[in-house]
């Protein structure tokens, strides 16, 4: 999968883009991440990319001509490539949307700045608007990183072990079970005995039970979306 990010602050992405999972995913050619510098599309000899809003008011806006040109370049000349605008006014990003996006071959992500972008670019070029939460950031760069990371780790070949994605929080409407590593005792607290005994089926059942327990304790709202198996019902009865 290919991600093309349009940003007026491309330097923000440099270390992040090549670190850890994203670096390995690119080396394995499972994903490509390109960052397009909006400043390279500025109009006039000063390379202007922003202007004051019609009607007055505080702040500046990203001008339509440079932004439209950068987005079209990022689409590689194919207007069918989806364009996601990062905005606090968008649909709330979640694991379900990450799964949908991970099925796409290409995606353009647009980072706003200042007060945002000219409305006509949104109308003509943007196909989806995503927010990472109900708060306001200075620019869309961190939001775009959140989306790229959450989507990229679902693309086959990016993570070594696809199993780890299946068990994770939010892959179902459940949180993950607690984890322990060596030593078996830390500050007087022992690792649950079931994990030390090496009985795979008991470990599996304990983990499932702890997923249900943890979700009920921390995110009871997720329980409305559960589709429980008979085994889940038995485990739940034990917890309750
Ligand atoms: N004036 C805008 C408003 O009230 O909706 C906020 C603009 S914000 C200062 C600048 C840019 O940061 C936005 O254009 C957007 O790209 C990005 N941004 C800020 N908060 C965000 C959020 N919660 N999710 C996604 N992007 C966000």
PDB file of C-alpha atoms in Angstrom, residues 6 10 23 30 52-53 59-60 69 73 84 104 134 141-142 156 163 168 185 188-189 194 202 219 229:
ATOM      1  CA  UNK A   6       0.728  16.456   1.792  1.00  0.00           C
ATOM      2  CA  UNK A  10       7.403  17.685   5.948  1.00  0.00           C
ATOM      3  CA  UNK A  23      10.949   1.317   8.233  1.00  0.00           C
ATOM      4  CA  UNK A  30       4.754  -3.855   1.783  1.00  0.00           C
ATOM      5  CA  UNK A  52      -6.093  35.662   5.111  1.00  0.00           C
ATOM      6  CA  UNK A  53      -9.761  34.570   5.167  1.00  0.00           C
ATOM      7  CA  UNK A  59      -5.551  33.377  11.413  1.00  0.00           C
ATOM      8  CA  UNK A  60      -4.600  32.295   7.936  1.00  0.00           C
ATOM      9  CA  UNK A  69      -1.733  21.064  -7.135  1.00  0.00           C
ATOM     10  CA  UNK A  73       0.542  15.312  -7.676  1.00  0.00           C
ATOM     11  CA  UNK A  84      -8.346  12.038   3.339  1.00  0.00           C
ATOM     12  CA  UNK A 104      -6.866   0.353  -0.425  1.00  0.00           C
ATOM     13  CA  UNK A 134     -12.216  15.984  20.061  1.00  0.00           C
ATOM     14  CA  UNK A 141       0.871  16.078  10.808  1.00  0.00           C
ATOM     15  CA  UNK A 142       0.455  14.181  14.089  1.00  0.00           C
ATOM     16  CA  UNK A 156       0.073  -7.831   5.218  1.00  0.00           C
ATOM     17  CA  UNK A 163      -1.394 -13.178  14.839  1.00  0.00           C
ATOM     18  CA  UNK A 168      -4.929  -6.780  19.872  1.00  0.00           C
ATOM     19  CA  UNK A 185       7.930 -12.407  40.881  1.00  0.00           C
ATOM     20  CA  UNK A 188       6.077  -9.360  45.830  1.00  0.00           C
ATOM     21  CA  UNK A 189       3.630  -9.784  42.935  1.00  0.00           C
ATOM     22  CA  UNK A 194      -1.838 -20.371  34.768  1.00  0.00           C
ATOM     23  CA  UNK A 202      -5.815 -23.028  29.874  1.00  0.00           C
ATOM     24  CA  UNK A 219     -14.787   0.161  28.348  1.00  0.00           C
ATOM     25  CA  UNK A 229     -19.792 -17.474  21.775  1.00  0.00           C
TER      26      UNK A 229
END
